[in-house]
mmCIF file of C-alpha atoms in Angstrom:
data_model
loop_
_atom_site.group_PDB
_atom_site.id
_atom_site.type_symbol
_atom_site.label_atom_id
_atom_site.label_comp_id
_atom_site.label_asym_id
_atom_site.label_seq_id
_atom_site.Cartn_x
_atom_site.Cartn_y
_atom_site.Cartn_z
ATOM 1 C CA MET A 1 6.844 -35.425 -35.112
ATOM 2 C CA ASP A 2 9.851 -34.421 -33.058
ATOM 3 C CA LEU A 3 12.008 -32.032 -35.104
ATOM 4 C CA GLU A 4 15.380 -31.254 -33.642
ATOM 5 C CA LYS A 5 16.418 -27.624 -33.912
ATOM 6 C CA PRO A 6 19.759 -27.357 -35.790
ATOM 7 C CA LYS A 7 22.709 -26.419 -33.625
ATOM 8 C CA GLU A 8 23.863 -22.923 -34.060
ATOM 9 C CA ASN A 9 27.499 -22.240 -34.652
ATOM 10 C CA ASN A 10 28.264 -19.286 -32.418
ATOM 11 C CA ILE A 11 31.678 -17.629 -32.822
ATOM 12 C CA ALA A 12 32.897 -14.798 -30.539
ATOM 13 C CA PHE A 13 35.419 -12.286 -31.835
ATOM 14 C CA ILE A 14 37.308 -10.850 -28.926
ATOM 15 C CA ASP A 15 39.403 -7.762 -29.438
ATOM 16 C CA SER A 16 42.071 -8.815 -26.965
ATOM 17 C CA GLN A 17 43.944 -5.511 -27.103
ATOM 18 C CA ASN A 18 40.898 -3.524 -25.976
ATOM 19 C CA LEU A 19 39.915 -6.243 -23.485
ATOM 20 C CA HIS A 20 43.425 -6.129 -21.957
ATOM 21 C CA PHE A 21 43.576 -2.349 -21.992
ATOM 22 C CA GLY A 22 40.062 -1.930 -20.588
ATOM 23 C CA THR A 23 40.615 -4.186 -17.610
ATOM 24 C CA ILE A 24 44.197 -3.525 -16.385
ATOM 25 C CA LYS A 25 44.038 0.268 -16.672
ATOM 26 C CA CYS A 26 42.415 2.251 -13.888
ATOM 27 C CA ASP A 27 41.527 5.859 -14.732
ATOM 28 C CA MET A 28 40.840 6.838 -11.106
ATOM 29 C CA CYS A 29 44.333 5.757 -9.963
ATOM 30 C CA ALA A 30 45.896 7.403 -13.041
ATOM 31 C CA ILE A 31 44.390 10.715 -11.958
ATOM 32 C CA LEU A 32 45.475 10.225 -8.350
ATOM 33 C CA LEU A 33 49.032 9.317 -9.440
ATOM 34 C CA ALA A 34 49.098 12.110 -12.082
ATOM 35 C CA LYS A 35 49.986 9.448 -14.728
ATOM 36 C CA ASN A 36 48.869 9.093 -18.308
ATOM 37 C CA ILE A 37 46.424 6.166 -18.492
ATOM 38 C CA ARG A 38 48.594 4.531 -21.156
ATOM 39 C CA ASP A 39 51.502 4.384 -18.691
ATOM 40 C CA MET A 40 49.450 2.666 -15.947
ATOM 41 C CA GLU A 41 50.292 -0.869 -15.014
ATOM 42 C CA LEU A 42 48.074 -3.369 -13.181
ATOM 43 C CA ALA A 43 50.271 -2.970 -10.072
ATOM 44 C CA ASP A 44 49.716 0.803 -10.079
ATOM 45 C CA CYS A 45 46.021 0.408 -9.204
ATOM 46 C CA SER A 46 45.368 0.693 -5.475
ATOM 47 C CA CYS A 47 41.567 0.946 -5.553
ATOM 48 C CA GLY A 48 40.895 -2.577 -6.915
ATOM 49 C CA GLN A 49 39.097 -1.537 -10.121
ATOM 50 C CA ALA A 50 41.864 -2.885 -12.439
ATOM 51 C CA TRP A 51 41.990 -6.601 -12.892
ATOM 52 C CA GLU A 52 43.467 -9.232 -15.195
ATOM 53 C CA VAL A 53 41.272 -11.492 -17.362
ATOM 54 C CA ASP A 54 41.803 -15.248 -17.036
ATOM 55 C CA LEU A 55 41.229 -16.095 -20.739
ATOM 56 C CA ALA A 56 40.670 -19.793 -20.056
ATOM 57 C CA LYS A 57 37.838 -19.019 -17.628
ATOM 58 C CA PHE A 58 36.448 -16.341 -19.969
ATOM 59 C CA TYR A 59 36.276 -18.957 -22.778
ATOM 60 C CA ILE A 60 34.423 -21.368 -20.464
ATOM 61 C CA TYR A 61 32.000 -18.590 -19.544
ATOM 62 C CA LEU A 62 31.307 -17.833 -23.241
ATOM 63 C CA LYS A 63 30.835 -21.541 -23.956
ATOM 64 C CA GLU A 64 28.467 -22.232 -21.097
ATOM 65 C CA ASN A 65 26.394 -18.965 -21.285
ATOM 66 C CA TYR A 66 26.397 -18.231 -24.981
ATOM 67 C CA GLN A 67 27.138 -21.626 -26.568
ATOM 68 C CA VAL A 68 30.242 -20.202 -28.273
ATOM 69 C CA ASN A 69 32.215 -22.795 -30.203
ATOM 70 C CA ASN A 70 35.148 -20.663 -31.197
ATOM 71 C CA ALA A 71 36.573 -17.531 -29.544
#
């Protein structure tokens, strides 16, 4: 008897504000520039640790690696 395992319905909740803040802000460059981390922009980072998330690619990653149906 071949029983098929039911498909799981995986949903990912992404806190986009924290994702955005956590990737475009660089604390090392904020210290070097004597700026408040909240005032930092992506362009202010000179060390390369700040980056911008491509949400379309991130969704594909979640879908392929974690079988997420909704994000």
